[in-house]
Amino acid sequence: SSTLTNNKLSFGKGTIIAEGNNIAIISLGGKLPEVIAASKILKEQYNLSTTIIDARFAKPIDERLIKDTIKHHPLTITIEEGS
């Protein structure tokens, strides 16, 4: 899913950063660099491929993207940074 529409941010839309089969990691907030690093470790040390989702927004959340991701992965992890 693209987050840009006519150079404007589409609120409520997440972005698929990477696609894998074993684990989905949904990042919400400013932790995306850590999620990408964790994905590399999972691949290198355990041969696990990960889908990385940058959810971008808590409200409104991209429900369709989240539900599709959960449906197609045996394990889904959320990494959140909030206040």
PDB file of N, CA and C in Angstrom:
ATOM      1  N   SER A   1       0.845  -1.183   0.000  1.00  0.00           N
ATOM      2  CA  SER A   1       0.000   0.000   0.000  1.00  0.00           C
ATOM      3  C   SER A   1       0.885   1.239   0.000  1.00  0.00           C
ATOM      4  N   SER A   2       0.530   2.189  -0.750  1.00  0.00           N
ATOM      5  CA  SER A   2       1.309   3.423  -0.813  1.00  0.00           C
ATOM      6  C   SER A   2       0.779   4.421   0.196  1.00  0.00           C
ATOM      7  N   THR A   3       1.698   5.147   0.809  1.00  0.00           N
ATOM      8  CA  THR A   3       1.272   6.156   1.773  1.00  0.00           C
ATOM      9  C   THR A   3       1.193   7.532   1.143  1.00  0.00           C
ATOM     10  N   LEU A   4       1.602   7.653  -0.100  1.00  0.00           N
ATOM     11  CA  LEU A   4       1.575   8.952  -0.755  1.00  0.00           C
ATOM     12  C   LEU A   4       0.509   8.982  -1.842  1.00  0.00           C
ATOM     13  N   THR A   5      -0.289   9.991  -1.813  1.00  0.00           N
ATOM     14  CA  THR A   5      -1.281  10.213  -2.843  1.00  0.00           C
ATOM     15  C   THR A   5      -1.139  11.657  -3.279  1.00  0.00           C
ATOM     16  N   ASN A   6      -0.732  11.873  -4.517  1.00  0.00           N
ATOM     17  CA  ASN A   6      -0.503  13.229  -5.012  1.00  0.00           C
ATOM     18  C   ASN A   6       0.419  14.017  -4.082  1.00  0.00           C
ATOM     19  N   ASN A   7       1.497  13.352  -3.638  1.00  0.00           N
ATOM     20  CA  ASN A   7       2.498  13.948  -2.750  1.00  0.00           C
ATOM     21  C   ASN A   7       1.947  14.322  -1.379  1.00  0.00           C
ATOM     22  N   LYS A   8       0.787  13.812  -1.021  1.00  0.00           N
ATOM     23  CA  LYS A   8       0.226  14.043   0.305  1.00  0.00           C
ATOM     24  C   LYS A   8       0.188  12.712   1.050  1.00  0.00           C
ATOM     25  N   LEU A   9       0.399  12.764   2.346  1.00  0.00           N
ATOM     26  CA  LEU A   9       0.347  11.586   3.181  1.00  0.00           C
ATOM     27  C   LEU A   9      -1.101  11.123   3.293  1.00  0.00           C
ATOM     28  N   SER A  10      -1.333   9.825   3.063  1.00  0.00           N
ATOM     29  CA  SER A  10      -2.671   9.262   3.203  1.00  0.00           C
ATOM     30  C   SER A  10      -2.848   8.773   4.633  1.00  0.00           C
ATOM     31  N   PHE A  11      -3.605   9.511   5.413  1.00  0.00           N
ATOM     32  CA  PHE A  11      -3.813   9.150   6.802  1.00  0.00           C
ATOM     33  C   PHE A  11      -4.562   7.832   6.889  1.00  0.00           C
ATOM     34  N   GLY A  12      -4.142   7.010   7.846  1.00  0.00           N
ATOM     35  CA  GLY A  12      -4.793   5.730   8.059  1.00  0.00           C
ATOM     36  C   GLY A  12      -4.297   4.617   7.157  1.00  0.00           C
ATOM     37  N   LYS A  13      -3.235   4.857   6.402  1.00  0.00           N
ATOM     38  CA  LYS A  13      -2.698   3.828   5.506  1.00  0.00           C
ATOM     39  C   LYS A  13      -1.288   3.470   5.932  1.00  0.00           C
ATOM     40  N   GLY A  14      -1.062   2.172   6.098  1.00  0.00           N
ATOM     41  CA  GLY A  14       0.262   1.676   6.432  1.00  0.00           C
ATOM     42  C   GLY A  14       1.037   1.354   5.166  1.00  0.00           C
ATOM     43  N   THR A  15       2.317   1.013   5.354  1.00  0.00           N
ATOM     44  CA  THR A  15       3.198   0.698   4.235  1.00  0.00           C
ATOM     45  C   THR A  15       3.888  -0.632   4.493  1.00  0.00           C
ATOM     46  N   ILE A  16       3.934  -1.466   3.479  1.00  0.00           N
ATOM     47  CA  ILE A  16       4.704  -2.701   3.563  1.00  0.00           C
ATOM     48  C   ILE A  16       6.142  -2.349   3.200  1.00  0.00           C
ATOM     49  N   ILE A  17       7.050  -2.525   4.148  1.00  0.00           N
ATOM     50  CA  ILE A  17       8.461  -2.202   3.959  1.00  0.00           C
ATOM     51  C   ILE A  17       9.198  -3.399   3.372  1.00  0.00           C
ATOM     52  N   ALA A  18       8.852  -4.602   3.829  1.00  0.00           N
ATOM     53  CA  ALA A  18       9.475  -5.838   3.347  1.00  0.00           C
ATOM     54  C   ALA A  18       8.443  -6.956   3.436  1.00  0.00           C
ATOM     55  N   GLU A  19       8.560  -7.943   2.567  1.00  0.00           N
ATOM     56  CA  GLU A  19       7.634  -9.066   2.588  1.00  0.00           C
ATOM     57  C   GLU A  19       8.387 -10.356   2.864  1.00  0.00           C
ATOM     58  N   GLY A  20       7.861 -11.131   3.801  1.00  0.00           N
ATOM     59  CA  GLY A  20       8.421 -12.421   4.155  1.00  0.00           C
ATOM     60  C   GLY A  20       7.310 -13.392   4.477  1.00  0.00           C
ATOM     61  N   ASN A  21       7.672 -14.583   4.964  1.00  0.00           N
ATOM     62  CA  ASN A  21       6.676 -15.630   5.181  1.00  0.00           C
ATOM     63  C   ASN A  21       6.498 -16.058   6.628  1.00  0.00           C
ATOM     64  N   ASN A  22       7.541 -15.937   7.435  1.00  0.00           N
ATOM     65  CA  ASN A  22       7.493 -16.538   8.764  1.00  0.00           C
ATOM     66  C   ASN A  22       6.884 -15.651   9.835  1.00  0.00           C
ATOM     67  N   ILE A  23       7.318 -14.419   9.893  1.00  0.00           N
ATOM     68  CA  ILE A  23       6.913 -13.501  10.963  1.00  0.00           C
ATOM     69  C   ILE A  23       6.535 -12.159  10.358  1.00  0.00           C
ATOM     70  N   ALA A  24       5.479 -11.563  10.893  1.00  0.00           N
ATOM     71  CA  ALA A  24       5.136 -10.186  10.528  1.00  0.00           C
ATOM     72  C   ALA A  24       5.445  -9.299  11.724  1.00  0.00           C
ATOM     73  N   ILE A  25       6.098  -8.189  11.462  1.00  0.00           N
ATOM     74  CA  ILE A  25       6.370  -7.208  12.513  1.00  0.00           C
ATOM     75  C   ILE A  25       5.688  -5.912  12.099  1.00  0.00           C
ATOM     76  N   ILE A  26       4.798  -5.436  12.947  1.00  0.00           N
ATOM     77  CA  ILE A  26       4.074  -4.201  12.688  1.00  0.00           C
ATOM     78  C   ILE A  26       4.661  -3.117  13.579  1.00  0.00           C
ATOM     79  N   SER A  27       5.230  -2.108  12.955  1.00  0.00           N
ATOM     80  CA  SER A  27       5.869  -1.010  13.673  1.00  0.00           C
ATOM     81  C   SER A  27       4.928   0.184  13.733  1.00  0.00           C
ATOM     82  N   LEU A  28       4.793   0.728  14.930  1.00  0.00           N
ATOM     83  CA  LEU A  28       3.942   1.898  15.126  1.00  0.00           C
ATOM     84  C   LEU A  28       4.728   2.902  15.945  1.00  0.00           C
ATOM     85  N   GLY A  29       5.013   4.042  15.356  1.00  0.00           N
ATOM     86  CA  GLY A  29       5.825   5.039  16.031  1.00  0.00           C
ATOM     87  C   GLY A  29       7.216   5.087  15.420  1.00  0.00           C
ATOM     88  N   GLY A  30       8.179   5.504  16.202  1.00  0.00           N
ATOM     89  CA  GLY A  30       9.520   5.751  15.685  1.00  0.00           C
ATOM     90  C   GLY A  30      10.487   4.591  15.784  1.00  0.00           C
ATOM     91  N   LYS A  31      10.020   3.371  15.898  1.00  0.00           N
ATOM     92  CA  LYS A  31      10.896   2.220  16.093  1.00  0.00           C
ATOM     93  C   LYS A  31      11.210   1.459  14.803  1.00  0.00           C
ATOM     94  N   LEU A  32      10.889   1.999  13.656  1.00  0.00           N
ATOM     95  CA  LEU A  32      11.106   1.286  12.400  1.00  0.00           C
ATOM     96  C   LEU A  32      12.571   0.886  12.188  1.00  0.00           C
ATOM     97  N   PRO A  33      13.566   1.737  12.479  1.00  0.00           N
ATOM     98  CA  PRO A  33      14.957   1.295  12.300  1.00  0.00           C
ATOM     99  C   PRO A  33      15.301   0.062  13.147  1.00  0.00           C
ATOM    100  N   GLU A  34      14.789  -0.008  14.371  1.00  0.00           N
ATOM    101  CA  GLU A  34      15.020  -1.164  15.231  1.00  0.00           C
ATOM    102  C   GLU A  34      14.326  -2.402  14.686  1.00  0.00           C
ATOM    103  N   VAL A  35      13.140  -2.238  14.123  1.00  0.00           N
ATOM    104  CA  VAL A  35      12.410  -3.356  13.532  1.00  0.00           C
ATOM    105  C   VAL A  35      13.174  -3.904  12.323  1.00  0.00           C
ATOM    106  N   ILE A  36      13.704  -3.030  11.502  1.00  0.00           N
ATOM    107  CA  ILE A  36      14.489  -3.462  10.341  1.00  0.00           C
ATOM    108  C   ILE A  36      15.739  -4.211  10.809  1.00  0.00           C
ATOM    109  N   ALA A  37      16.403  -3.715  11.838  1.00  0.00           N
ATOM    110  CA  ALA A  37      17.584  -4.392  12.387  1.00  0.00           C
ATOM    111  C   ALA A  37      17.218  -5.773  12.942  1.00  0.00           C
ATOM    112  N   ALA A  38      16.102  -5.859  13.651  1.00  0.00           N
ATOM    113  CA  ALA A  38      15.651  -7.142  14.199  1.00  0.00           C
ATOM    114  C   ALA A  38      15.339  -8.129  13.079  1.00  0.00           C
ATOM    115  N   SER A  39      14.740  -7.639  12.005  1.00  0.00           N
ATOM    116  CA  SER A  39      14.430  -8.490  10.856  1.00  0.00           C
ATOM    117  C   SER A  39      15.700  -9.093  10.259  1.00  0.00           C
ATOM    118  N   LYS A  40      16.741  -8.295  10.159  1.00  0.00           N
ATOM    119  CA  LYS A  40      18.022  -8.786   9.630  1.00  0.00           C
ATOM    120  C   LYS A  40      18.616  -9.860  10.529  1.00  0.00           C
ATOM    121  N   ILE A  41      18.518  -9.655  11.824  1.00  0.00           N
ATOM    122  CA  ILE A  41      19.029 -10.654  12.783  1.00  0.00           C
ATOM    123  C   ILE A  41      18.241 -11.953  12.664  1.00  0.00           C
ATOM    124  N   LEU A  42      16.921 -11.851  12.567  1.00  0.00           N
ATOM    125  CA  LEU A  42      16.090 -13.046  12.423  1.00  0.00           C
ATOM    126  C   LEU A  42      16.454 -13.829  11.165  1.00  0.00           C
ATOM    127  N   LYS A  43      16.767 -13.117  10.092  1.00  0.00           N
ATOM    128  CA  LYS A  43      17.153 -13.770   8.835  1.00  0.00           C
ATOM    129  C   LYS A  43      18.535 -14.417   8.956  1.00  0.00           C
ATOM    130  N   GLU A  44      19.496 -13.654   9.451  1.00  0.00           N
ATOM    131  CA  GLU A  44      20.878 -14.136   9.515  1.00  0.00           C
ATOM    132  C   GLU A  44      21.069 -15.273  10.526  1.00  0.00           C
ATOM    133  N   GLN A  45      20.467 -15.146  11.690  1.00  0.00           N
ATOM    134  CA  GLN A  45      20.722 -16.123  12.748  1.00  0.00           C
ATOM    135  C   GLN A  45      19.749 -17.296  12.771  1.00  0.00           C
ATOM    136  N   TYR A  46      18.526 -17.083  12.265  1.00  0.00           N
ATOM    137  CA  TYR A  46      17.505 -18.123  12.376  1.00  0.00           C
ATOM    138  C   TYR A  46      16.846 -18.487  11.046  1.00  0.00           C
ATOM    139  N   ASN A  47      17.297 -17.850   9.971  1.00  0.00           N
ATOM    140  CA  ASN A  47      16.745 -18.069   8.636  1.00  0.00           C
ATOM    141  C   ASN A  47      15.223 -17.869   8.592  1.00  0.00           C
ATOM    142  N   LEU A  48      14.738 -16.857   9.290  1.00  0.00           N
ATOM    143  CA  LEU A  48      13.315 -16.518   9.300  1.00  0.00           C
ATOM    144  C   LEU A  48      13.097 -15.273   8.458  1.00  0.00           C
ATOM    145  N   SER A  49      12.150 -15.357   7.534  1.00  0.00           N
ATOM    146  CA  SER A  49      11.841 -14.181   6.714  1.00  0.00           C
ATOM    147  C   SER A  49      10.697 -13.408   7.357  1.00  0.00           C
ATOM    148  N   THR A  50      10.810 -12.098   7.333  1.00  0.00           N
ATOM    149  CA  THR A  50       9.819 -11.259   8.003  1.00  0.00           C
ATOM    150  C   THR A  50       9.166 -10.276   7.031  1.00  0.00           C
ATOM    151  N   THR A  51       7.908 -10.060   7.278  1.00  0.00           N
ATOM    152  CA  THR A  51       7.201  -8.952   6.657  1.00  0.00           C
ATOM    153  C   THR A  51       7.284  -7.799   7.653  1.00  0.00           C
ATOM    154  N   ILE A  52       7.645  -6.628   7.157  1.00  0.00           N
ATOM    155  CA  ILE A  52       7.699  -5.442   8.011  1.00  0.00           C
ATOM    156  C   ILE A  52       6.626  -4.477   7.538  1.00  0.00           C
ATOM    157  N   ILE A  53       5.778  -4.086   8.454  1.00  0.00           N
ATOM    158  CA  ILE A  53       4.715  -3.121   8.175  1.00  0.00           C
ATOM    159  C   ILE A  53       4.989  -1.854   8.985  1.00  0.00           C
ATOM    160  N   ASP A  54       5.020  -0.725   8.314  1.00  0.00           N
ATOM    161  CA  ASP A  54       5.072   0.563   9.000  1.00  0.00           C
ATOM    162  C   ASP A  54       3.630   1.048   9.090  1.00  0.00           C
ATOM    163  N   ALA A  55       3.009   0.831  10.254  1.00  0.00           N
ATOM    164  CA  ALA A  55       1.591   1.175  10.428  1.00  0.00           C
ATOM    165  C   ALA A  55       1.375   2.684  10.408  1.00  0.00           C
ATOM    166  N   ARG A  56       2.366   3.455  10.773  1.00  0.00           N
ATOM    167  CA  ARG A  56       2.383   4.908  10.722  1.00  0.00           C
ATOM    168  C   ARG A  56       1.393   5.577  11.665  1.00  0.00           C
ATOM    169  N   PHE A  57       0.162   5.139  11.692  1.00  0.00           N
ATOM    170  CA  PHE A  57      -0.877   5.825  12.465  1.00  0.00           C
ATOM    171  C   PHE A  57      -1.585   4.857  13.403  1.00  0.00           C
ATOM    172  N   ALA A  58      -1.883   5.310  14.613  1.00  0.00           N
ATOM    173  CA  ALA A  58      -2.709   4.526  15.532  1.00  0.00           C
ATOM    174  C   ALA A  58      -4.185   4.820  15.276  1.00  0.00           C
ATOM    175  N   LYS A  59      -4.467   6.061  14.929  1.00  0.00           N
ATOM    176  CA  LYS A  59      -5.854   6.468  14.643  1.00  0.00           C
ATOM    177  C   LYS A  59      -5.845   7.329  13.402  1.00  0.00           C
ATOM    178  N   PRO A  60      -6.476   6.927  12.371  1.00  0.00           N
ATOM    179  CA  PRO A  60      -7.086   5.607  12.193  1.00  0.00           C
ATOM    180  C   PRO A  60      -6.030   4.582  11.790  1.00  0.00           C
ATOM    181  N   ILE A  61      -6.182   3.372  12.292  1.00  0.00           N
ATOM    182  CA  ILE A  61      -5.272   2.274  11.953  1.00  0.00           C
ATOM    183  C   ILE A  61      -5.715   1.663  10.625  1.00  0.00           C
ATOM    184  N   ASP A  62      -4.775   1.148   9.861  1.00  0.00           N
ATOM    185  CA  ASP A  62      -5.067   0.503   8.577  1.00  0.00           C
ATOM    186  C   ASP A  62      -5.548  -0.931   8.856  1.00  0.00           C
ATOM    187  N   GLU A  63      -6.824  -1.048   9.223  1.00  0.00           N
ATOM    188  CA  GLU A  63      -7.384  -2.344   9.626  1.00  0.00           C
ATOM    189  C   GLU A  63      -7.239  -3.410   8.550  1.00  0.00           C
ATOM    190  N   ARG A  64      -7.470  -3.050   7.322  1.00  0.00           N
ATOM    191  CA  ARG A  64      -7.392  -4.025   6.230  1.00  0.00           C
ATOM    192  C   ARG A  64      -5.987  -4.598   6.104  1.00  0.00           C
ATOM    193  N   LEU A  65      -4.981  -3.740   6.133  1.00  0.00           N
ATOM    194  CA  LEU A  65      -3.600  -4.187   6.034  1.00  0.00           C
ATOM    195  C   LEU A  65      -3.229  -5.063   7.231  1.00  0.00           C
ATOM    196  N   ILE A  66      -3.641  -4.672   8.428  1.00  0.00           N
ATOM    197  CA  ILE A  66      -3.329  -5.437   9.635  1.00  0.00           C
ATOM    198  C   ILE A  66      -4.001  -6.817   9.576  1.00  0.00           C
ATOM    199  N   LYS A  67      -5.274  -6.868   9.230  1.00  0.00           N
ATOM    200  CA  LYS A  67      -5.990  -8.148   9.152  1.00  0.00           C
ATOM    201  C   LYS A  67      -5.396  -9.063   8.099  1.00  0.00           C
ATOM    202  N   ASP A  68      -5.057  -8.532   6.926  1.00  0.00           N
ATOM    203  CA  ASP A  68      -4.434  -9.339   5.872  1.00  0.00           C
ATOM    204  C   ASP A  68      -3.080  -9.875   6.321  1.00  0.00           C
ATOM    205  N   THR A  69      -2.329  -9.051   7.008  1.00  0.00           N
ATOM    206  CA  THR A  69      -1.011  -9.459   7.492  1.00  0.00           C
ATOM    207  C   THR A  69      -1.141 -10.596   8.502  1.00  0.00           C
ATOM    208  N   ILE A  70      -2.023 -10.451   9.461  1.00  0.00           N
ATOM    209  CA  ILE A  70      -2.223 -11.475  10.486  1.00  0.00           C
ATOM    210  C   ILE A  70      -2.687 -12.782   9.853  1.00  0.00           C
ATOM    211  N   LYS A  71      -3.563 -12.690   8.878  1.00  0.00           N
ATOM    212  CA  LYS A  71      -4.111 -13.871   8.229  1.00  0.00           C
ATOM    213  C   LYS A  71      -3.031 -14.690   7.509  1.00  0.00           C
ATOM    214  N   HIS A  72      -1.994 -14.037   7.003  1.00  0.00           N
ATOM    215  CA  HIS A  72      -1.000 -14.703   6.169  1.00  0.00           C
ATOM    216  C   HIS A  72       0.323 -15.010   6.877  1.00  0.00           C
ATOM    217  N   HIS A  73       0.374 -14.835   8.192  1.00  0.00           N
ATOM    218  CA  HIS A  73       1.597 -15.113   8.943  1.00  0.00           C
ATOM    219  C   HIS A  73       1.272 -15.914  10.200  1.00  0.00           C
ATOM    220  N   PRO A  74       2.095 -16.926  10.514  1.00  0.00           N
ATOM    221  CA  PRO A  74       1.839 -17.706  11.726  1.00  0.00           C
ATOM    222  C   PRO A  74       2.133 -16.932  13.013  1.00  0.00           C
ATOM    223  N   LEU A  75       2.948 -15.878  12.910  1.00  0.00           N
ATOM    224  CA  LEU A  75       3.286 -15.071  14.081  1.00  0.00           C
ATOM    225  C   LEU A  75       3.325 -13.606  13.676  1.00  0.00           C
ATOM    226  N   THR A  76       2.644 -12.770  14.454  1.00  0.00           N
ATOM    227  CA  THR A  76       2.665 -11.324  14.227  1.00  0.00           C
ATOM    228  C   THR A  76       3.063 -10.636  15.522  1.00  0.00           C
ATOM    229  N   ILE A  77       4.013  -9.713  15.403  1.00  0.00           N
ATOM    230  CA  ILE A  77       4.526  -8.965  16.543  1.00  0.00           C
ATOM    231  C   ILE A  77       4.260  -7.496  16.297  1.00  0.00           C
ATOM    232  N   THR A  78       3.837  -6.779  17.317  1.00  0.00           N
ATOM    233  CA  THR A  78       3.715  -5.321  17.194  1.00  0.00           C
ATOM    234  C   THR A  78       4.789  -4.661  18.046  1.00  0.00           C
ATOM    235  N   ILE A  79       5.415  -3.660  17.477  1.00  0.00           N
ATOM    236  CA  ILE A  79       6.407  -2.848  18.178  1.00  0.00           C
ATOM    237  C   ILE A  79       5.841  -1.432  18.181  1.00  0.00           C
ATOM    238  N   GLU A  80       5.592  -0.912  19.365  1.00  0.00           N
ATOM    239  CA  GLU A  80       4.947   0.392  19.459  1.00  0.00           C
ATOM    240  C   GLU A  80       5.773   1.356  20.289  1.00  0.00           C
ATOM    241  N   GLU A  81       5.746   2.592  19.863  1.00  0.00           N
ATOM    242  CA  GLU A  81       6.324   3.659  20.650  1.00  0.00           C
ATOM    243  C   GLU A  81       5.228   4.686  20.851  1.00  0.00           C
ATOM    244  N   GLY A  82       4.844   4.869  22.046  1.00  0.00           N
ATOM    245  CA  GLY A  82       3.750   5.805  22.314  1.00  0.00           C
ATOM    246  C   GLY A  82       4.014   6.587  23.576  1.00  0.00           C
ATOM    247  N   SER A  83       3.114   7.486  23.839  1.00  0.00           N
ATOM    248  CA  SER A  83       3.254   8.275  25.054  1.00  0.00           C
ATOM    249  C   SER A  83       2.010   8.123  25.896  1.00  0.00           C
TER     250      SER A  83
END
